[in-house]
Amino acid sequence: MVHHSGSIQSFKQQKGMNISKSEITKETSLKPSRRSLPCLAQSYAYSKSLSQSTSLFQATESESQAPTSVTLISADKAEQVDTEENKKDSVLKCSFADLSDFCLALGKDKDYLDESEHANYDRSRLINDFPTKDKPESKTKLSKNDMNYIASSGLLFKDGKKRIDYILVYRKTNIQYDKRNTFEKNLRAEGLMLEKEPAIASPDIMFIKIHIPWDTLCKYAERLNIRMPFRKKCYYTDQRSNSMGRMQNYFKRVKNWMSRNPMVLDKSAFPELEGSDCYTGPFSRARIHHFIINNKDTFFSNATRSRIVYHMLERTKYENGISKVGIQKLITNGSYIAAFPPHEGAYKSNLPIKTHGPQNNRHLLYELWARWGMWYKYQPLDLIRLYFGEKIGLYFAWLGWYTGMLFPAAVVGLCVFFYGLITMNESQVSQEICKASEVFMCPLCDKNCSLQRLNDSCIYAKVTYLFDNGGTVFFAIFMAIWATVFLEFWKRRRSILTYTWDLMEWEEEEETLRPQFEAKYYKMEVVNPITGKPEPHQPSSDKISRLLVSVSGIFFMISLVITAVFAVVVYRLVVMEQFASFKWNFIKQHWQFATSAAAVCINFIIIMLLNLAYEKIAYLLTNLEYPRTESEWENSFALKMFLFQFVNLNSSIFYIAFFLGRFVGHPGKYNKLFNRWRLEECHPSGCLIDLCLQMGVIMFLKQIWNNFMELGYPLIQNWWSRLKIKRGMQDTSIPQWENDWNLQPMNIHGLMDEYLEMVLQFGFTTIFVAAFPLAPLLALLNNIIEIRLDAYKFVTQWRRPLPARATDIGIWLGILEGIGILAVITNAFVIAITSDYIPRFVYEYKYGPCAHHGVQNENCLKGYVNNSLAFFDLSELGMGNSGYCRYRDYRGPPWSSKPYEFTLQYWHILAARLAFIIVFELHTIKNTALERTEYLL
């Protein structure tokens, strides 16, 4: 490594700067070497799209404004001095970026002292607006890239040079001073620089700005195996024949003539994301000369810097003791009230983005992604990944893929619905029910229910036909295949993204251990077979015992859900007769509908209330297990929350689909709950209408509630915070980090809530889709809003979440595959048991007019309704009534040799139901296997 002290000393003397000898001779460990210069020179042309150093902005600042650090010089003067005094020194013949970074390194090793808590904030150093062309030019001319970099950083220390990488917030009145003081001293000992700044709007709030210097950044980047670019990719193409070249040029001209796809974003507005165009490798200080370092300020992205700082915050002690560690515990005990990485500036600008360019990446994301007017555009996934990290980028990639795949499912479901709507009046079953004015149905309750004419359920019969027609079976098979195709093609899409984002070789072994795990099992170390280093180990006996406790808690919560569903069932039985005797004629005539609707609303309220308890219990059970890494913690927590909410949402639907009206008995011998309440029967037109009502109401209300909680609640909270700020001060020009503090924090569970909402929706879309073909359409409309709602929330309403890396969507992929398997099973049972498809099929080919092809030009379902209703003698009730009433079942009439016993047709239908389930499962499995084979090929 060549020594630079002589040249730099003469250079400083010419500028009239006073620097001690120790500062001059102090050698930075990461200076560019001769070996690194060719690499830097080779990539200099590539660096034009990179932002330059922040020292450009400070070239016009006086030395008195930053007395504790070295004032940087402009590029032109630096290169002039370098040429005059060191013409023979080839080491200093480097690009401006190298020289400015080297000069900056001379002053950065000096410990940065804390500012007073009552220091006055210099607002002139805030960079809130994009520099305009009409402003007078400074002595140092800034290029467009330089200005973009300054605007994109947006947050600097008071010296105007050091970038703010993280923000800590606490209250001055908080008494936990010793813990904070120890924690901050340990942070400085680890190599971080801290600066305190009081809040402008609230005198009790104090901000601690954190900057990570280059040396510390390199040390932890090497420790965390962060992959960085070391060589540009070279793409080679085979030589084509002249005819192929002419054909390609022809197709290019034809493509240029065609109209542009309105869904594609204008890529010219996006910055060049250089990291995706380079080969990468784990960072190493010993091999730093191999990496493409055009500018030390931009070599590590903002997301990477924030991730490294958070790693240090989570592993720094605040008291003596192995468990007294981490910023999260300090937030829990009240020492700090928040910790977050800052946004890159404001997301809005008074200047048009087309003429003046974006202020920062946040502004660009808002204009081209988060605005509601961009709902039909493709998502800028690379920019999302750059700003929010790979984990959030993969979430939006999956959400966009899921939404796009819903288009064919929604179209087919809508066609099935319209087919039922068009043929509704031509249905033989509906016609017979609507004309049966002389057929009386048996009372559906014991006390207040009277005989009903069958034609009173004409409307219900027509509505049922909308969802239970000839296209239902086809749609159920289509959705089973669709679920498999969606998951398999998502795997392909994920593979493309992981390759493009350089995640192929990133393994979970590179994840660091959770501080809680290290603190708990630091005395039990074993050698990691992959890294060869000792690390804490959880004994198998301890792990099994904790898992047993966790599983017991899960079963307890599931039993609580079943108890809640049972309570709703009892409610339906109790109020059934009350609605039947209601004074309001509309309720009295439609008491079954009123009972179902009221039960659905009560069930939804119970679902929302139980969700509050689920989250806390799942959090406690997951922490009790002491997961090894953050991904293990997230997977365990996500699985618990999914099981809780899946059972909570779908238990009542399963009851209606497979148990309602199945065990009621028959008139004169009804089964009763606790020998008191008679079990509920299905409507004369069938049980499918109850299932459709249950699914539609829960799905619709839950989507509205989720959208309100995700956007409406943060909007109200942020509006109230801004209102309080305006009341407390007249000048509302506050720094960006204080604006971020006034935003809502992201949920502590990260993306778990977002994934959980979509996965539960996927279950609604696939599991009972045979009973509700419009579910994919509702999901599609919701997701089109959901993408922009989430984007708007992440960009404008939430503090910037901690960027994190990931290679896939975690345990959610396995959950989705499990839902796909369950969907095949449930749809088969819904068609075979809940709907009337199988009874109609058996009647048509066994008992109807067309059974033996003896009748021509006649509807094969003629007489089906009369055949499906059994007879009961009203005199057996002992209520003074005479005659016969009808009820839905296949039982012998009272005048038969075996009255009220199951007929042969009942057993034929039962055999046909079982046969259909087997054939449906085998056929669906065969088709999905073929689809997967084609995908692999």
PDB file of C-alpha atoms in Angstrom, residues 403-555:
ATOM      1  CA  THR A 403     -53.524 -10.676  -9.183  1.00  0.00           C
ATOM      2  CA  GLY A 404     -52.596 -11.297 -12.807  1.00  0.00           C
ATOM      3  CA  MET A 405     -53.410 -14.992 -12.508  1.00  0.00           C
ATOM      4  CA  LEU A 406     -56.850 -14.119 -11.106  1.00  0.00           C
ATOM      5  CA  PHE A 407     -57.915 -12.685 -14.478  1.00  0.00           C
ATOM      6  CA  PRO A 408     -58.656 -16.045 -16.179  1.00  0.00           C
ATOM      7  CA  ALA A 409     -60.260 -17.426 -12.995  1.00  0.00           C
ATOM      8  CA  ALA A 410     -62.495 -14.363 -12.679  1.00  0.00           C
ATOM      9  CA  VAL A 411     -63.500 -14.547 -16.353  1.00  0.00           C
ATOM     10  CA  VAL A 412     -64.441 -18.237 -16.142  1.00  0.00           C
ATOM     11  CA  GLY A 413     -66.331 -17.729 -12.872  1.00  0.00           C
ATOM     12  CA  LEU A 414     -68.199 -14.791 -14.368  1.00  0.00           C
ATOM     13  CA  CYS A 415     -69.114 -16.902 -17.408  1.00  0.00           C
ATOM     14  CA  VAL A 416     -70.477 -19.656 -15.140  1.00  0.00           C
ATOM     15  CA  PHE A 417     -72.517 -17.068 -13.241  1.00  0.00           C
ATOM     16  CA  PHE A 418     -73.902 -15.514 -16.443  1.00  0.00           C
ATOM     17  CA  TYR A 419     -74.697 -18.959 -17.792  1.00  0.00           C
ATOM     18  CA  GLY A 420     -76.838 -19.556 -14.724  1.00  0.00           C
ATOM     19  CA  LEU A 421     -78.368 -16.088 -15.059  1.00  0.00           C
ATOM     20  CA  ILE A 422     -79.311 -16.635 -18.697  1.00  0.00           C
ATOM     21  CA  THR A 423     -80.719 -20.137 -18.223  1.00  0.00           C
ATOM     22  CA  MET A 424     -82.334 -19.432 -14.842  1.00  0.00           C
ATOM     23  CA  ASN A 425     -85.872 -19.112 -16.202  1.00  0.00           C
ATOM     24  CA  GLU A 426     -85.412 -22.200 -18.377  1.00  0.00           C
ATOM     25  CA  SER A 427     -84.447 -24.417 -15.454  1.00  0.00           C
ATOM     26  CA  GLN A 428     -86.930 -27.248 -15.029  1.00  0.00           C
ATOM     27  CA  VAL A 429     -86.345 -27.373 -11.265  1.00  0.00           C
ATOM     28  CA  SER A 430     -87.022 -23.655 -10.789  1.00  0.00           C
ATOM     29  CA  GLN A 431     -90.123 -23.817 -12.932  1.00  0.00           C
ATOM     30  CA  GLU A 432     -91.571 -26.709 -10.934  1.00  0.00           C
ATOM     31  CA  ILE A 433     -90.893 -24.980  -7.615  1.00  0.00           C
ATOM     32  CA  CYS A 434     -92.422 -21.713  -8.787  1.00  0.00           C
ATOM     33  CA  LYS A 435     -95.561 -23.512 -10.054  1.00  0.00           C
ATOM     34  CA  ALA A 436     -96.060 -25.722  -6.942  1.00  0.00           C
ATOM     35  CA  SER A 437     -98.758 -23.614  -5.333  1.00  0.00           C
ATOM     36  CA  GLU A 438    -100.633 -26.637  -3.979  1.00  0.00           C
ATOM     37  CA  VAL A 439     -97.638 -28.302  -2.330  1.00  0.00           C
ATOM     38  CA  PHE A 440     -97.266 -27.532   1.392  1.00  0.00           C
ATOM     39  CA  MET A 441     -93.957 -27.969   3.211  1.00  0.00           C
ATOM     40  CA  CYS A 442     -93.796 -29.317   6.750  1.00  0.00           C
ATOM     41  CA  PRO A 443     -93.158 -26.758   9.542  1.00  0.00           C
ATOM     42  CA  LEU A 444     -89.454 -26.015  10.020  1.00  0.00           C
ATOM     43  CA  CYS A 445     -89.886 -25.357  13.739  1.00  0.00           C
ATOM     44  CA  ASP A 446     -92.107 -26.795  16.462  1.00  0.00           C
ATOM     45  CA  LYS A 447     -94.059 -23.857  17.922  1.00  0.00           C
ATOM     46  CA  ASN A 448     -94.513 -20.800  15.763  1.00  0.00           C
ATOM     47  CA  CYS A 449     -93.847 -22.128  12.269  1.00  0.00           C
ATOM     48  CA  SER A 450     -96.797 -22.794   9.968  1.00  0.00           C
ATOM     49  CA  LEU A 451     -97.128 -24.701   6.738  1.00  0.00           C
ATOM     50  CA  GLN A 452     -95.417 -23.040   3.803  1.00  0.00           C
ATOM     51  CA  ARG A 453     -96.280 -23.301   0.155  1.00  0.00           C
ATOM     52  CA  LEU A 454     -93.414 -24.575  -1.946  1.00  0.00           C
ATOM     53  CA  ASN A 455     -93.729 -21.746  -4.446  1.00  0.00           C
ATOM     54  CA  ASP A 456     -92.895 -19.265  -1.648  1.00  0.00           C
ATOM     55  CA  SER A 457     -89.253 -20.283  -2.137  1.00  0.00           C
ATOM     56  CA  CYS A 458     -89.325 -19.513  -5.867  1.00  0.00           C
ATOM     57  CA  ILE A 459     -86.824 -16.641  -5.565  1.00  0.00           C
ATOM     58  CA  TYR A 460     -84.450 -18.739  -3.474  1.00  0.00           C
ATOM     59  CA  ALA A 461     -84.636 -21.530  -6.042  1.00  0.00           C
ATOM     60  CA  LYS A 462     -83.647 -19.155  -8.848  1.00  0.00           C
ATOM     61  CA  VAL A 463     -80.791 -17.625  -6.843  1.00  0.00           C
ATOM     62  CA  THR A 464     -79.543 -21.105  -5.951  1.00  0.00           C
ATOM     63  CA  TYR A 465     -79.495 -22.029  -9.635  1.00  0.00           C
ATOM     64  CA  LEU A 466     -77.087 -19.144 -10.313  1.00  0.00           C
ATOM     65  CA  PHE A 467     -74.442 -20.968  -8.280  1.00  0.00           C
ATOM     66  CA  ASP A 468     -75.579 -24.554  -8.770  1.00  0.00           C
ATOM     67  CA  ASN A 469     -75.876 -25.307 -12.465  1.00  0.00           C
ATOM     68  CA  GLY A 470     -74.208 -27.418 -15.121  1.00  0.00           C
ATOM     69  CA  GLY A 471     -71.077 -25.245 -15.208  1.00  0.00           C
ATOM     70  CA  THR A 472     -70.292 -25.689 -11.511  1.00  0.00           C
ATOM     71  CA  VAL A 473     -68.456 -28.988 -11.938  1.00  0.00           C
ATOM     72  CA  PHE A 474     -66.384 -27.638 -14.806  1.00  0.00           C
ATOM     73  CA  PHE A 475     -65.482 -24.531 -12.808  1.00  0.00           C
ATOM     74  CA  ALA A 476     -64.463 -26.584  -9.762  1.00  0.00           C
ATOM     75  CA  ILE A 477     -62.116 -28.704 -11.888  1.00  0.00           C
ATOM     76  CA  PHE A 478     -60.787 -25.578 -13.599  1.00  0.00           C
ATOM     77  CA  MET A 479     -60.001 -23.892 -10.268  1.00  0.00           C
ATOM     78  CA  ALA A 480     -58.210 -26.974  -8.939  1.00  0.00           C
ATOM     79  CA  ILE A 481     -55.963 -26.959 -12.016  1.00  0.00           C
ATOM     80  CA  TRP A 482     -55.644 -23.174 -11.829  1.00  0.00           C
ATOM     81  CA  ALA A 483     -54.324 -23.318  -8.261  1.00  0.00           C
ATOM     82  CA  THR A 484     -51.615 -25.781  -9.280  1.00  0.00           C
ATOM     83  CA  VAL A 485     -50.650 -23.795 -12.374  1.00  0.00           C
ATOM     84  CA  PHE A 486     -50.506 -20.586 -10.345  1.00  0.00           C
ATOM     85  CA  LEU A 487     -48.129 -22.070  -7.791  1.00  0.00           C
ATOM     86  CA  GLU A 488     -45.874 -23.794 -10.340  1.00  0.00           C
ATOM     87  CA  PHE A 489     -45.521 -20.738 -12.526  1.00  0.00           C
ATOM     88  CA  TRP A 490     -44.897 -18.588  -9.457  1.00  0.00           C
ATOM     89  CA  LYS A 491     -41.943 -20.842  -8.671  1.00  0.00           C
ATOM     90  CA  ARG A 492     -40.597 -20.093 -12.133  1.00  0.00           C
ATOM     91  CA  ARG A 493     -41.169 -16.378 -11.660  1.00  0.00           C
ATOM     92  CA  ARG A 494     -39.464 -16.484  -8.273  1.00  0.00           C
ATOM     93  CA  SER A 495     -36.449 -18.242  -9.789  1.00  0.00           C
ATOM     94  CA  ILE A 496     -36.102 -15.465 -12.365  1.00  0.00           C
ATOM     95  CA  LEU A 497     -36.276 -12.809  -9.661  1.00  0.00           C
ATOM     96  CA  THR A 498     -33.801 -14.537  -7.359  1.00  0.00           C
ATOM     97  CA  TYR A 499     -31.334 -14.814 -10.237  1.00  0.00           C
ATOM     98  CA  THR A 500     -31.852 -11.203 -11.316  1.00  0.00           C
ATOM     99  CA  TRP A 501     -31.561  -9.929  -7.748  1.00  0.00           C
ATOM    100  CA  ASP A 502     -28.500 -12.069  -7.019  1.00  0.00           C
ATOM    101  CA  LEU A 503     -30.160 -14.230  -4.379  1.00  0.00           C
ATOM    102  CA  MET A 504     -29.302 -17.615  -5.838  1.00  0.00           C
ATOM    103  CA  GLU A 505     -26.384 -18.323  -3.517  1.00  0.00           C
ATOM    104  CA  TRP A 506     -27.832 -16.596  -0.478  1.00  0.00           C
ATOM    105  CA  GLU A 507     -28.633 -19.298   2.042  1.00  0.00           C
ATOM    106  CA  GLU A 508     -30.317 -19.269   5.400  1.00  0.00           C
ATOM    107  CA  GLU A 509     -26.995 -20.266   6.921  1.00  0.00           C
ATOM    108  CA  GLU A 510     -25.852 -16.714   6.190  1.00  0.00           C
ATOM    109  CA  GLU A 511     -28.561 -15.419   8.521  1.00  0.00           C
ATOM    110  CA  THR A 512     -27.374 -14.309  11.905  1.00  0.00           C
ATOM    111  CA  LEU A 513     -28.754 -15.785  15.102  1.00  0.00           C
ATOM    112  CA  ARG A 514     -31.471 -13.953  16.980  1.00  0.00           C
ATOM    113  CA  PRO A 515     -30.078 -12.066  19.996  1.00  0.00           C
ATOM    114  CA  GLN A 516     -32.700 -13.723  22.216  1.00  0.00           C
ATOM    115  CA  PHE A 517     -31.497 -17.145  21.101  1.00  0.00           C
ATOM    116  CA  GLU A 518     -27.869 -16.235  21.722  1.00  0.00           C
ATOM    117  CA  ALA A 519     -28.662 -14.861  25.168  1.00  0.00           C
ATOM    118  CA  LYS A 520     -30.636 -17.979  26.135  1.00  0.00           C
ATOM    119  CA  TYR A 521     -28.228 -20.677  24.931  1.00  0.00           C
ATOM    120  CA  TYR A 522     -24.835 -18.970  24.960  1.00  0.00           C
ATOM    121  CA  LYS A 523     -23.487 -21.577  27.407  1.00  0.00           C
ATOM    122  CA  MET A 524     -24.351 -24.493  25.075  1.00  0.00           C
ATOM    123  CA  GLU A 525     -22.160 -24.156  22.012  1.00  0.00           C
ATOM    124  CA  VAL A 526     -21.563 -26.580  19.173  1.00  0.00           C
ATOM    125  CA  VAL A 527     -19.505 -26.255  16.017  1.00  0.00           C
ATOM    126  CA  ASN A 528     -21.544 -25.294  12.971  1.00  0.00           C
ATOM    127  CA  PRO A 529     -20.745 -27.921  10.271  1.00  0.00           C
ATOM    128  CA  ILE A 530     -21.078 -25.298   7.522  1.00  0.00           C
ATOM    129  CA  THR A 531     -19.146 -22.354   8.939  1.00  0.00           C
ATOM    130  CA  GLY A 532     -16.883 -24.372  11.223  1.00  0.00           C
ATOM    131  CA  LYS A 533     -17.406 -21.876  14.021  1.00  0.00           C
ATOM    132  CA  PRO A 534     -18.912 -22.486  17.476  1.00  0.00           C
ATOM    133  CA  GLU A 535     -22.388 -21.094  17.989  1.00  0.00           C
ATOM    134  CA  PRO A 536     -25.180 -21.432  20.593  1.00  0.00           C
ATOM    135  CA  HIS A 537     -27.188 -24.627  20.396  1.00  0.00           C
ATOM    136  CA  GLN A 538     -30.652 -25.519  21.684  1.00  0.00           C
ATOM    137  CA  PRO A 539     -30.802 -29.052  23.152  1.00  0.00           C
ATOM    138  CA  SER A 540     -33.322 -31.412  21.587  1.00  0.00           C
ATOM    139  CA  SER A 541     -35.100 -32.098  24.883  1.00  0.00           C
ATOM    140  CA  ASP A 542     -35.597 -28.390  25.516  1.00  0.00           C
ATOM    141  CA  LYS A 543     -36.803 -27.835  21.964  1.00  0.00           C
ATOM    142  CA  ILE A 544     -39.318 -30.713  22.107  1.00  0.00           C
ATOM    143  CA  SER A 545     -40.736 -29.605  25.450  1.00  0.00           C
ATOM    144  CA  ARG A 546     -41.229 -26.060  24.190  1.00  0.00           C
ATOM    145  CA  LEU A 547     -42.856 -27.316  20.993  1.00  0.00           C
ATOM    146  CA  LEU A 548     -45.270 -29.446  23.017  1.00  0.00           C
ATOM    147  CA  VAL A 549     -46.336 -26.418  25.025  1.00  0.00           C
ATOM    148  CA  SER A 550     -46.749 -24.432  21.826  1.00  0.00           C
ATOM    149  CA  VAL A 551     -48.807 -27.158  20.143  1.00  0.00           C
ATOM    150  CA  SER A 552     -51.002 -27.414  23.229  1.00  0.00           C
ATOM    151  CA  GLY A 553     -51.670 -23.694  23.020  1.00  0.00           C
ATOM    152  CA  ILE A 554     -52.580 -24.033  19.339  1.00  0.00           C
ATOM    153  CA  PHE A 555     -55.077 -26.804  20.049  1.00  0.00           C
TER     154      PHE A 555
END
